[in-house]
CSV table of C-alpha atoms in Angstrom, one decimal:
chain,number,residue,atom,x,y,z
A,1351,UNK,CA,2.9,-55.2,77.3
A,1352,UNK,CA,6.4,-54.0,77.9
A,1353,UNK,CA,7.9,-50.8,76.5
A,1354,UNK,CA,9.9,-52.5,73.8
A,1355,UNK,CA,6.8,-54.2,72.4
A,1356,UNK,CA,4.8,-51.0,72.6
A,1357,UNK,CA,7.6,-49.2,70.7
A,1358,UNK,CA,7.6,-51.9,68.0
A,1359,UNK,CA,3.8,-51.5,67.6
A,1360,UNK,CA,4.0,-47.7,67.6
A,1361,UNK,CA,6.9,-47.2,65.2
A,1362,UNK,CA,6.0,-50.3,63.1
A,1363,UNK,CA,2.5,-49.0,62.5
A,1364,UNK,CA,3.8,-45.5,61.8
A,1365,UNK,CA,6.4,-46.4,59.2
A,1366,UNK,CA,4.2,-48.9,57.5
A,1367,UNK,CA,1.5,-46.2,57.1
A,1368,UNK,CA,4.2,-43.7,56.1
A,1369,UNK,CA,5.7,-45.8,53.3
A,1370,UNK,CA,2.2,-46.7,52.2
A,1371,UNK,CA,1.7,-43.1,51.2
A,1372,UNK,CA,-0.5,-42.1,54.2
A,1373,UNK,CA,0.1,-38.4,55.2
A,1374,UNK,CA,2.5,-38.1,58.1
A,1375,UNK,CA,0.0,-36.5,60.5
A,1376,UNK,CA,-2.6,-39.2,59.8
A,1377,UNK,CA,0.2,-41.9,60.3
A,1378,UNK,CA,1.1,-40.3,63.6
A,1379,UNK,CA,-2.4,-40.3,64.9
A,1380,UNK,CA,-3.4,-43.7,63.6
A,1381,UNK,CA,-0.2,-45.3,65.0
A,1382,UNK,CA,-0.8,-43.7,68.4
A,1383,UNK,CA,-4.4,-45.0,68.5
A,1384,UNK,CA,-3.4,-48.5,67.5
A,1385,UNK,CA,-0.8,-48.6,70.3
A,1386,UNK,CA,-3.3,-47.1,72.8
A,1387,UNK,CA,-5.8,-49.8,72.0
A,1388,UNK,CA,-3.3,-52.4,73.3
A,1389,UNK,CA,-3.3,-50.7,76.7
A,1390,UNK,CA,-6.8,-49.3,77.0
A,1391,UNK,CA,-10.4,-50.1,76.0
A,1392,UNK,CA,-11.5,-48.7,72.6
A,1393,UNK,CA,-13.6,-46.0,74.1
A,1394,UNK,CA,-10.9,-44.8,76.5
A,1395,UNK,CA,-8.3,-44.9,73.7
A,1396,UNK,CA,-10.3,-42.7,71.4
A,1397,UNK,CA,-11.1,-40.3,74.2
A,1398,UNK,CA,-7.5,-40.0,75.5
A,1399,UNK,CA,-5.9,-39.6,72.0
A,1400,UNK,CA,-8.5,-37.0,71.0
A,1401,UNK,CA,-8.0,-35.2,74.3
A,1402,UNK,CA,-4.2,-35.2,73.9
A,1403,UNK,CA,-4.4,-33.9,70.4
A,1404,UNK,CA,-6.6,-31.0,71.6
A,1405,UNK,CA,-4.2,-30.3,74.5
A,1406,UNK,CA,-1.2,-30.4,72.2
A,1407,UNK,CA,-2.4,-27.4,70.2
A,1408,UNK,CA,-4.1,-25.5,73.0
A,1409,UNK,CA,-1.1,-23.3,73.6
A,1410,UNK,CA,-0.7,-19.5,73.4
A,1411,UNK,CA,2.9,-19.9,72.3
A,1412,UNK,CA,1.9,-21.9,69.3
A,1413,UNK,CA,-0.1,-19.0,67.9
A,1414,UNK,CA,3.3,-17.6,66.9
A,1415,UNK,CA,3.5,-20.2,64.1
A,1416,UNK,CA,0.5,-19.1,62.0
A,1417,UNK,CA,1.4,-15.5,62.5
A,1418,UNK,CA,5.1,-16.0,61.5
A,1419,UNK,CA,3.9,-18.0,58.5
A,1420,UNK,CA,1.5,-15.2,57.6
A,1421,UNK,CA,4.3,-12.6,57.9
A,1422,UNK,CA,6.6,-14.7,55.7
A,1423,UNK,CA,3.9,-15.1,53.0
A,1424,UNK,CA,3.3,-11.3,53.0
A,1425,UNK,CA,7.1,-10.7,52.6
A,1426,UNK,CA,7.3,-13.2,49.8
A,1427,UNK,CA,4.6,-11.2,47.9
A,1428,UNK,CA,5.3,-7.7,49.1
A,1429,UNK,CA,8.5,-6.8,47.3
A,1430,UNK,CA,10.7,-7.3,50.4
A,1431,UNK,CA,12.7,-10.3,48.9
A,1432,UNK,CA,13.9,-8.2,45.9
A,1433,UNK,CA,15.2,-5.4,48.2
A,1434,UNK,CA,17.0,-7.9,50.3
A,1435,UNK,CA,18.6,-9.5,47.3
A,1436,UNK,CA,19.7,-6.0,46.0
A,1437,UNK,CA,21.3,-5.3,49.4
A,1438,UNK,CA,23.0,-8.7,49.4
A,1439,UNK,CA,24.4,-8.1,45.9
A,1440,UNK,CA,26.0,-4.8,47.1
A,1441,UNK,CA,27.7,-6.8,49.9
A,1442,UNK,CA,28.9,-9.6,47.6
A,1443,UNK,CA,29.4,-7.8,44.3
A,1444,UNK,CA,33.2,-7.8,44.4
A,1445,UNK,CA,33.7,-11.5,45.1
A,1446,UNK,CA,34.1,-14.1,42.3
A,1447,UNK,CA,30.8,-15.9,41.8
A,1448,UNK,CA,29.0,-12.8,43.3
A,1449,UNK,CA,25.5,-14.0,42.4
A,1450,UNK,CA,26.1,-17.3,44.3
A,1451,UNK,CA,27.2,-15.4,47.4
A,1452,UNK,CA,24.3,-13.1,46.9
A,1453,UNK,CA,22.0,-16.1,46.9
A,1454,UNK,CA,23.5,-17.3,50.2
A,1455,UNK,CA,23.2,-13.9,51.9
A,1456,UNK,CA,19.7,-13.4,50.5
A,1457,UNK,CA,18.6,-16.7,51.9
A,1458,UNK,CA,20.1,-15.9,55.3
A,1459,UNK,CA,18.3,-12.5,55.4
A,1460,UNK,CA,15.0,-13.5,53.9
A,1461,UNK,CA,14.9,-16.9,55.6
A,1462,UNK,CA,15.5,-15.3,59.0
A,1463,UNK,CA,12.6,-13.0,58.3
A,1464,UNK,CA,10.2,-15.5,56.8
A,1465,UNK,CA,11.2,-18.5,59.0
A,1466,UNK,CA,10.6,-20.8,56.0
A,1467,UNK,CA,13.3,-22.5,54.0
A,1468,UNK,CA,10.9,-23.3,51.2
A,1469,UNK,CA,9.7,-19.7,50.9
A,1470,UNK,CA,13.2,-18.5,50.9
A,1471,UNK,CA,14.4,-20.9,48.2
A,1472,UNK,CA,11.4,-19.9,46.0
A,1473,UNK,CA,11.7,-16.2,46.5
A,1474,UNK,CA,15.5,-15.8,46.3
A,1475,UNK,CA,15.9,-18.5,43.7
A,1476,UNK,CA,13.3,-17.0,41.3
A,1477,UNK,CA,14.8,-13.5,41.8
A,1478,UNK,CA,18.3,-14.6,40.9
A,1479,UNK,CA,17.8,-17.4,38.4
A,1480,UNK,CA,17.4,-15.3,35.2
A,1481,UNK,CA,20.4,-13.1,36.1
A,1482,UNK,CA,22.6,-16.1,36.8
A,1483,UNK,CA,21.8,-17.5,33.4
A,1484,UNK,CA,22.6,-14.2,31.7
A,1485,UNK,CA,26.0,-14.2,33.4
A,1486,UNK,CA,26.8,-17.7,32.3
A,1487,UNK,CA,26.3,-19.6,35.5
A,1488,UNK,CA,25.7,-23.4,35.3
A,1489,UNK,CA,22.0,-23.7,36.4
A,1490,UNK,CA,22.9,-26.8,38.4
A,1491,UNK,CA,25.5,-24.8,40.3
A,1492,UNK,CA,23.1,-22.0,41.0
A,1493,UNK,CA,20.4,-24.4,42.1
A,1494,UNK,CA,22.8,-26.3,44.5
A,1495,UNK,CA,23.8,-23.0,46.2
A,1496,UNK,CA,20.2,-22.0,46.6
A,1497,UNK,CA,19.2,-25.4,48.0
A,1498,UNK,CA,22.1,-25.6,50.4
A,1499,UNK,CA,21.7,-22.1,51.8
A,1500,UNK,CA,17.9,-21.9,52.0
A,1501,UNK,CA,17.8,-23.8,55.3
A,1502,UNK,CA,20.0,-21.2,57.1
A,1503,UNK,CA,16.8,-19.4,57.9
A,1504,UNK,CA,15.6,-22.4,60.0
A,1505,UNK,CA,18.4,-21.5,62.4
A,1506,UNK,CA,18.7,-17.7,62.3
A,1507,UNK,CA,15.8,-16.2,64.2
A,1508,UNK,CA,12.9,-15.7,64.2
A,1509,UNK,CA,12.2,-19.3,63.2
A,1510,UNK,CA,9.2,-21.5,63.7
A,1511,UNK,CA,11.4,-24.6,64.1
A,1512,UNK,CA,12.6,-23.2,67.4
A,1513,UNK,CA,9.1,-22.5,68.5
A,1514,UNK,CA,7.9,-26.0,67.6
A,1515,UNK,CA,10.9,-27.5,69.5
A,1516,UNK,CA,10.2,-25.3,72.5
A,1517,UNK,CA,6.6,-26.5,72.7
A,1518,UNK,CA,7.7,-30.2,72.6
A,1519,UNK,CA,10.7,-29.9,74.9
A,1520,UNK,CA,8.8,-28.8,77.9
A,1521,UNK,CA,8.9,-25.0,77.7
A,1522,UNK,CA,12.5,-24.4,76.7
A,1523,UNK,CA,13.0,-20.6,76.4
A,1524,UNK,CA,12.2,-19.4,72.9
A,1525,UNK,CA,14.5,-16.4,73.6
A,1526,UNK,CA,17.4,-18.6,74.4
A,1527,UNK,CA,16.7,-20.8,71.3
A,1528,UNK,CA,16.6,-17.7,69.1
A,1529,UNK,CA,19.9,-16.4,70.3
A,1530,UNK,CA,21.4,-19.9,70.1
A,1531,UNK,CA,20.6,-20.1,66.4
A,1532,UNK,CA,22.6,-17.1,65.3
A,1533,UNK,CA,26.2,-18.6,65.4
A,1534,UNK,CA,25.3,-22.0,63.8
A,1535,UNK,CA,23.1,-20.2,61.2
A,1536,UNK,CA,25.8,-17.7,60.2
A,1537,UNK,CA,28.5,-20.4,60.2
A,1538,UNK,CA,26.3,-22.5,58.0
A,1539,UNK,CA,26.1,-19.6,55.5
A,1540,UNK,CA,29.9,-19.1,55.7
A,1541,UNK,CA,30.6,-22.8,55.0
A,1542,UNK,CA,28.3,-22.7,52.0
A,1543,UNK,CA,29.9,-19.5,50.7
A,1544,UNK,CA,33.4,-20.9,51.1
A,1545,UNK,CA,32.5,-24.0,49.1
A,1546,UNK,CA,30.8,-21.9,46.5
A,1547,UNK,CA,33.8,-19.6,46.3
A,1548,UNK,CA,36.1,-22.6,45.4
A,1549,UNK,CA,33.8,-23.6,42.6
A,1550,UNK,CA,33.3,-20.1,41.4
A,1551,UNK,CA,37.0,-19.5,41.1
A,1552,UNK,CA,37.5,-22.8,39.3
A,1553,UNK,CA,34.7,-22.0,36.8
A,1554,UNK,CA,35.8,-18.3,36.6
A,1555,UNK,CA,32.3,-17.0,37.4
A,1556,UNK,CA,32.4,-13.2,37.3
A,1557,UNK,CA,32.2,-10.5,39.9
A,1558,UNK,CA,29.3,-8.1,39.4
A,1559,UNK,CA,31.5,-5.1,40.0
A,1560,UNK,CA,31.1,-2.4,42.6
A,1561,UNK,CA,28.5,0.2,42.9
A,1562,UNK,CA,28.8,3.9,43.5
A,1563,UNK,CA,28.4,5.2,47.0
A,1564,UNK,CA,25.1,6.8,46.1
A,1565,UNK,CA,23.8,3.6,44.6
A,1566,UNK,CA,25.0,1.6,47.6
A,1567,UNK,CA,23.3,4.0,50.0
A,1568,UNK,CA,20.0,3.9,48.1
A,1569,UNK,CA,20.0,0.1,48.1
A,1570,UNK,CA,20.8,0.1,51.8
A,1571,UNK,CA,18.1,2.6,52.7
A,1572,UNK,CA,15.5,0.5,50.7
A,1573,UNK,CA,16.6,-2.6,52.6
A,1574,UNK,CA,16.5,-1.0,56.1
A,1575,UNK,CA,12.7,-1.4,56.6
A,1576,UNK,CA,13.0,-5.2,56.0
A,1577,UNK,CA,16.1,-5.5,58.1
A,1578,UNK,CA,14.5,-3.6,61.0
A,1579,UNK,CA,12.0,-6.4,61.3
A,1580,UNK,CA,14.7,-8.6,62.7
A,1581,UNK,CA,15.7,-6.0,65.2
A,1582,UNK,CA,12.2,-5.3,66.3
A,1583,UNK,CA,10.9,-8.8,66.6
A,1584,UNK,CA,13.9,-10.7,67.9
A,1585,UNK,CA,15.0,-7.8,70.1
A,1586,UNK,CA,11.6,-7.4,71.5
A,1587,UNK,CA,11.3,-11.1,72.3
A,1588,UNK,CA,14.8,-11.4,73.8
A,1589,UNK,CA,14.6,-8.3,76.0
A,1590,UNK,CA,11.1,-9.2,77.3
A,1591,UNK,CA,9.2,-6.4,75.6
A,1592,UNK,CA,6.7,-9.0,74.2
A,1593,UNK,CA,6.4,-12.8,73.9
A,1594,UNK,CA,7.2,-14.8,70.8
A,1595,UNK,CA,3.5,-14.8,69.9
A,1596,UNK,CA,3.1,-11.1,70.4
A,1597,UNK,CA,6.3,-10.6,68.4
A,1598,UNK,CA,4.8,-12.7,65.6
A,1599,UNK,CA,1.8,-10.4,65.6
A,1600,UNK,CA,4.0,-7.4,65.4
A,1601,UNK,CA,5.8,-9.0,62.4
A,1602,UNK,CA,2.4,-9.4,60.6
A,1603,UNK,CA,1.4,-5.8,61.3
A,1604,UNK,CA,4.8,-4.5,60.3
A,1605,UNK,CA,5.0,-6.5,57.0
A,1606,UNK,CA,1.4,-5.4,56.1
A,1607,UNK,CA,2.2,-1.8,56.6
A,1608,UNK,CA,5.4,-2.2,54.6
A,1609,UNK,CA,3.6,-3.8,51.7
A,1610,UNK,CA,1.1,-1.0,51.7
A,1611,UNK,CA,3.9,1.6,51.6
A,1612,UNK,CA,5.6,-0.3,48.8
A,1613,UNK,CA,2.2,-0.7,47.0
A,1614,UNK,CA,3.4,-4.1,46.0
A,1615,UNK,CA,0.4,-6.3,46.9
A,1616,UNK,CA,-3.0,-6.3,45.4
A,1617,UNK,CA,-6.2,-7.4,47.1
A,1618,UNK,CA,-6.2,-10.6,45.0
A,1619,UNK,CA,-2.6,-11.4,46.1
A,1620,UNK,CA,-3.5,-10.7,49.7
A,1621,UNK,CA,-6.4,-13.2,49.6
A,1622,UNK,CA,-4.0,-15.8,48.1
A,1623,UNK,CA,-1.6,-15.1,50.9
A,1624,UNK,CA,-4.3,-15.6,53.5
A,1625,UNK,CA,-5.4,-18.9,51.8
A,1626,UNK,CA,-1.8,-20.2,51.8
A,1627,UNK,CA,-1.3,-19.3,55.4
A,1628,UNK,CA,-4.5,-21.0,56.5
A,1629,UNK,CA,-3.6,-24.2,54.6
A,1630,UNK,CA,0.0,-24.3,55.9
A,1631,UNK,CA,-1.2,-23.6,59.5
A,1632,UNK,CA,-3.8,-26.4,59.3
A,1633,UNK,CA,-1.1,-28.9,58.2
A,1634,UNK,CA,1.3,-27.8,60.9
A,1635,UNK,CA,-1.3,-27.7,63.7
A,1636,UNK,CA,-2.6,-31.1,62.8
A,1637,UNK,CA,0.9,-32.5,62.9
A,1638,UNK,CA,1.5,-31.0,66.3
A,1639,UNK,CA,-1.8,-32.4,67.6
A,1640,UNK,CA,-1.1,-35.8,66.3
A,1641,UNK,CA,2.4,-35.8,67.7
A,1642,UNK,CA,1.0,-34.8,71.1
A,1643,UNK,CA,-1.0,-38.0,71.0
A,1644,UNK,CA,2.1,-40.0,70.1
A,1645,UNK,CA,4.1,-38.3,72.9
A,1646,UNK,CA,1.4,-39.4,75.4
A,1647,UNK,CA,1.5,-43.0,74.2
A,1648,UNK,CA,5.3,-43.1,74.4
A,1649,UNK,CA,5.2,-41.6,77.9
A,1650,UNK,CA,2.4,-43.9,79.1
A,1651,UNK,CA,4.3,-47.0,77.8
A,1652,UNK,CA,7.7,-45.8,79.1
A,1653,UNK,CA,9.2,-45.8,75.7
A,1654,UNK,CA,11.6,-42.8,76.0
A,1655,UNK,CA,13.1,-44.1,79.3
A,1656,UNK,CA,13.5,-47.6,77.8
A,1657,UNK,CA,15.3,-46.3,74.7
A,1658,UNK,CA,17.5,-44.1,76.8
A,1659,UNK,CA,18.5,-47.1,79.0
A,1660,UNK,CA,19.1,-49.3,76.0
A,1661,UNK,CA,21.2,-46.8,74.1
A,1662,UNK,CA,23.3,-45.9,77.2
A,1663,UNK,CA,23.8,-49.6,77.9
A,1664,UNK,CA,25.4,-50.1,74.5
A,1665,UNK,CA,28.4,-47.9,75.4
A,1666,UNK,CA,29.7,-45.7,78.1
A,1667,UNK,CA,31.2,-43.3,75.6
A,1668,UNK,CA,29.3,-40.0,75.3
A,1669,UNK,CA,30.8,-39.4,71.9
A,1670,UNK,CA,29.6,-42.7,70.5
A,1671,UNK,CA,26.1,-42.2,71.8
A,1672,UNK,CA,25.9,-38.7,70.3
A,1673,UNK,CA,27.2,-40.0,67.0
A,1674,UNK,CA,24.5,-42.7,67.0
A,1675,UNK,CA,21.9,-40.1,67.6
A,1676,UNK,CA,23.2,-37.9,64.8
A,1677,UNK,CA,23.2,-40.9,62.4
A,1678,UNK,CA,19.6,-41.6,63.2
A,1679,UNK,CA,18.6,-38.0,62.8
A,1680,UNK,CA,20.4,-37.7,59.4
A,1681,UNK,CA,18.7,-40.9,58.1
A,1682,UNK,CA,15.3,-39.7,59.4
A,1683,UNK,CA,15.8,-36.3,57.8
A,1684,UNK,CA,16.0,-37.9,54.3
A,1685,UNK,CA,12.3,-38.9,54.4
A,1686,UNK,CA,10.7,-36.7,57.0
A,1687,UNK,CA,10.1,-33.0,57.0
A,1688,UNK,CA,11.6,-30.9,59.8
A,1689,UNK,CA,8.4,-30.2,61.8
A,1690,UNK,CA,7.2,-33.8,62.2
A,1691,UNK,CA,10.8,-34.9,62.8
A,1692,UNK,CA,11.2,-32.4,65.7
A,1693,UNK,CA,7.8,-33.5,67.0
A,1694,UNK,CA,8.5,-37.2,66.9
A,1695,UNK,CA,12.2,-37.4,67.9
A,1696,UNK,CA,12.4,-34.7,70.6
A,1697,UNK,CA,10.6,-36.8,73.2
A,1698,UNK,CA,12.9,-39.7,72.3
A,1699,UNK,CA,16.3,-38.1,72.1
A,1700,UNK,CA,16.0,-35.2,74.5
A,1701,UNK,CA,16.0,-37.4,77.6
A,1702,UNK,CA,19.2,-39.1,76.3
A,1703,UNK,CA,20.8,-35.8,75.6
A,1704,UNK,CA,20.0,-34.4,79.1
A,1705,UNK,CA,21.3,-37.7,80.6
A,1706,UNK,CA,24.6,-37.0,78.9
A,1707,UNK,CA,24.7,-33.5,80.3
A,1708,UNK,CA,23.6,-31.7,77.2
A,1709,UNK,CA,21.7,-28.5,77.7
A,1710,UNK,CA,18.2,-28.6,76.1
A,1711,UNK,CA,18.9,-25.4,74.1
A,1712,UNK,CA,22.1,-27.0,72.8
A,1713,UNK,CA,20.3,-30.1,71.8
A,1714,UNK,CA,17.6,-28.1,70.0
A,1715,UNK,CA,20.2,-26.5,67.8
A,1716,UNK,CA,21.8,-29.9,67.0
A,1717,UNK,CA,18.4,-31.3,66.1
A,1718,UNK,CA,17.3,-28.4,63.9
A,1719,UNK,CA,20.7,-28.3,62.1
A,1720,UNK,CA,20.5,-32.1,61.5
A,1721,UNK,CA,17.1,-31.7,60.0
A,1722,UNK,CA,18.3,-28.8,57.8
A,1723,UNK,CA,20.3,-31.4,55.9
A,1724,UNK,CA,17.2,-33.4,55.2
A,1725,UNK,CA,15.6,-30.5,53.4
A,1726,UNK,CA,18.2,-30.7,50.7
A,1727,UNK,CA,18.2,-34.5,50.1
A,1728,UNK,CA,15.9,-36.9,48.3
A,1729,UNK,CA,13.4,-38.5,48.5
A,1730,UNK,CA,11.5,-35.9,50.6
A,1731,UNK,CA,13.7,-32.8,50.6
A,1732,UNK,CA,11.1,-30.0,50.3
A,1733,UNK,CA,13.7,-27.3,49.5
A,1734,UNK,CA,15.3,-29.6,46.9
A,1735,UNK,CA,12.1,-30.0,44.9
A,1736,UNK,CA,11.1,-26.3,45.2
A,1737,UNK,CA,14.5,-25.0,44.1
A,1738,UNK,CA,14.9,-27.4,41.2
A,1739,UNK,CA,11.4,-26.4,40.1
A,1740,UNK,CA,12.4,-22.7,40.2
A,1741,UNK,CA,15.6,-23.3,38.3
A,1742,UNK,CA,14.3,-25.8,35.8
A,1743,UNK,CA,17.1,-28.2,36.5
A,1744,UNK,CA,16.6,-31.9,37.1
A,1745,UNK,CA,17.2,-33.4,40.5
A,1746,UNK,CA,19.7,-35.9,38.9
A,1747,UNK,CA,21.9,-33.0,37.8
A,1748,UNK,CA,21.7,-31.1,41.1
A,1749,UNK,CA,22.3,-33.8,43.7
A,1750,UNK,CA,25.9,-34.5,42.7
A,1751,UNK,CA,26.6,-30.8,43.0
A,1752,UNK,CA,25.1,-30.7,46.4
A,1753,UNK,CA,27.5,-33.3,47.9
A,1754,UNK,CA,30.3,-30.8,48.8
A,1755,UNK,CA,27.8,-28.6,50.7
A,1756,UNK,CA,26.2,-31.6,52.4
A,1757,UNK,CA,29.6,-32.8,53.6
A,1758,UNK,CA,30.5,-29.2,54.7
A,1759,UNK,CA,27.3,-28.9,56.8
A,1760,UNK,CA,27.9,-32.4,58.3
A,1761,UNK,CA,31.3,-31.1,59.6
A,1762,UNK,CA,29.5,-28.1,60.9
A,1763,UNK,CA,26.9,-30.3,62.6
A,1764,UNK,CA,29.7,-32.2,64.3
A,1765,UNK,CA,31.3,-29.0,65.5
A,1766,UNK,CA,28.0,-27.7,66.9
A,1767,UNK,CA,27.4,-31.0,68.6
A,1768,UNK,CA,30.8,-31.3,70.3
A,1769,UNK,CA,31.5,-27.6,70.9
A,1770,UNK,CA,28.5,-26.4,73.1
A,1771,UNK,CA,29.8,-22.8,73.1
A,1772,UNK,CA,28.8,-22.4,69.4
A,1773,UNK,CA,25.2,-22.6,70.5
A,1774,UNK,CA,25.2,-21.6,74.2
A,1775,UNK,CA,27.8,-18.8,74.1
A,1776,UNK,CA,25.5,-16.0,72.9
A,1777,UNK,CA,22.4,-16.9,75.0
A,1778,UNK,CA,24.8,-17.5,78.0
A,1779,UNK,CA,26.3,-14.0,77.7
A,1780,UNK,CA,22.8,-12.5,77.6
A,1781,UNK,CA,21.7,-14.4,80.7
A,1782,UNK,CA,19.0,-16.4,78.9
A,1783,UNK,CA,20.1,-19.8,80.1
A,1784,UNK,CA,18.7,-21.3,83.2
């Protein structure tokens, strides 16, 4: 069987199962097994796919994922989100539509600490929703700002998306990926704040007013312990004090101690946090294992090389090829969550990107940013559903309000794609690029 036929069998089986309602991880594993059966005897196929699934998750670096998830869940229940929102409100209080800008800043801060767009949308959205209603904000406007900005934490480190990409991309430096995410992540927040400012001025949403120096200092001091986590974890990883996995362990210990100091988590709440972490980790690790089986099948059949040759034969223009890749990623992001999308499409598009001369760190940022857009769009946008649930606004009302933010982030995606310095400038200055 040639590579094109194998690709048709693999992706045909995967999408048929996916649209039939089969979970993504099961669809990945089943499609890989079906394709392997074409090449190998049944016994060998079962053995190889099972072996590859085991090898795919047998990685010390992947231990960072459950630990960062655990730390994020602790922060979500430990009173840290509220302190970060108070700090963001001090920063944005003198701007029209202050609570919307506070939402963006809160998501940037909390999302970078928790590494989860869904957790950030839930924590920050629920903290600000009631106050926005009191000050006359349109709930659809507030929800759209929350949805658009929640994914900034997927770019700003520490982020599990970068760790997942590193594991699939053949050991790309996590430190370099972390540093590469700062500028795109901050720019994404700035774009969303600029659009929110235009709407806030048009609707005459209020400022919250300033605070006294004493109040500002108190809020800042309360937020410092949470902000220090970024410095400790990211700084320690980038400067080689500890690995990403060890940094995740430090994050767990730090957030646990902080929750004890704040006395904001009961034993019952802690058990719920552990349960949510175990469930989320099981889902992610099964996805990674299943995608490892698919990656082996694609490699064995020569699918990535064939797709690369086919795409590059269509046109000699690097710009056109990159635009085609972005179009595919944007479409995929509408029905696939960020983790499985990274796992499935990194082995396919990374060879094309490197063939075009794109640095793997740069491509990682383009891929993650493109997938951020998928979190805010139906039919599978996880952040969209969580944020509308928190705000009590229907998806039909929110989606039209999201379009300006969606278009703004698309323009940012094009800028990040075609201006490598936006991703590579910071890690390059720090000597983290190979």
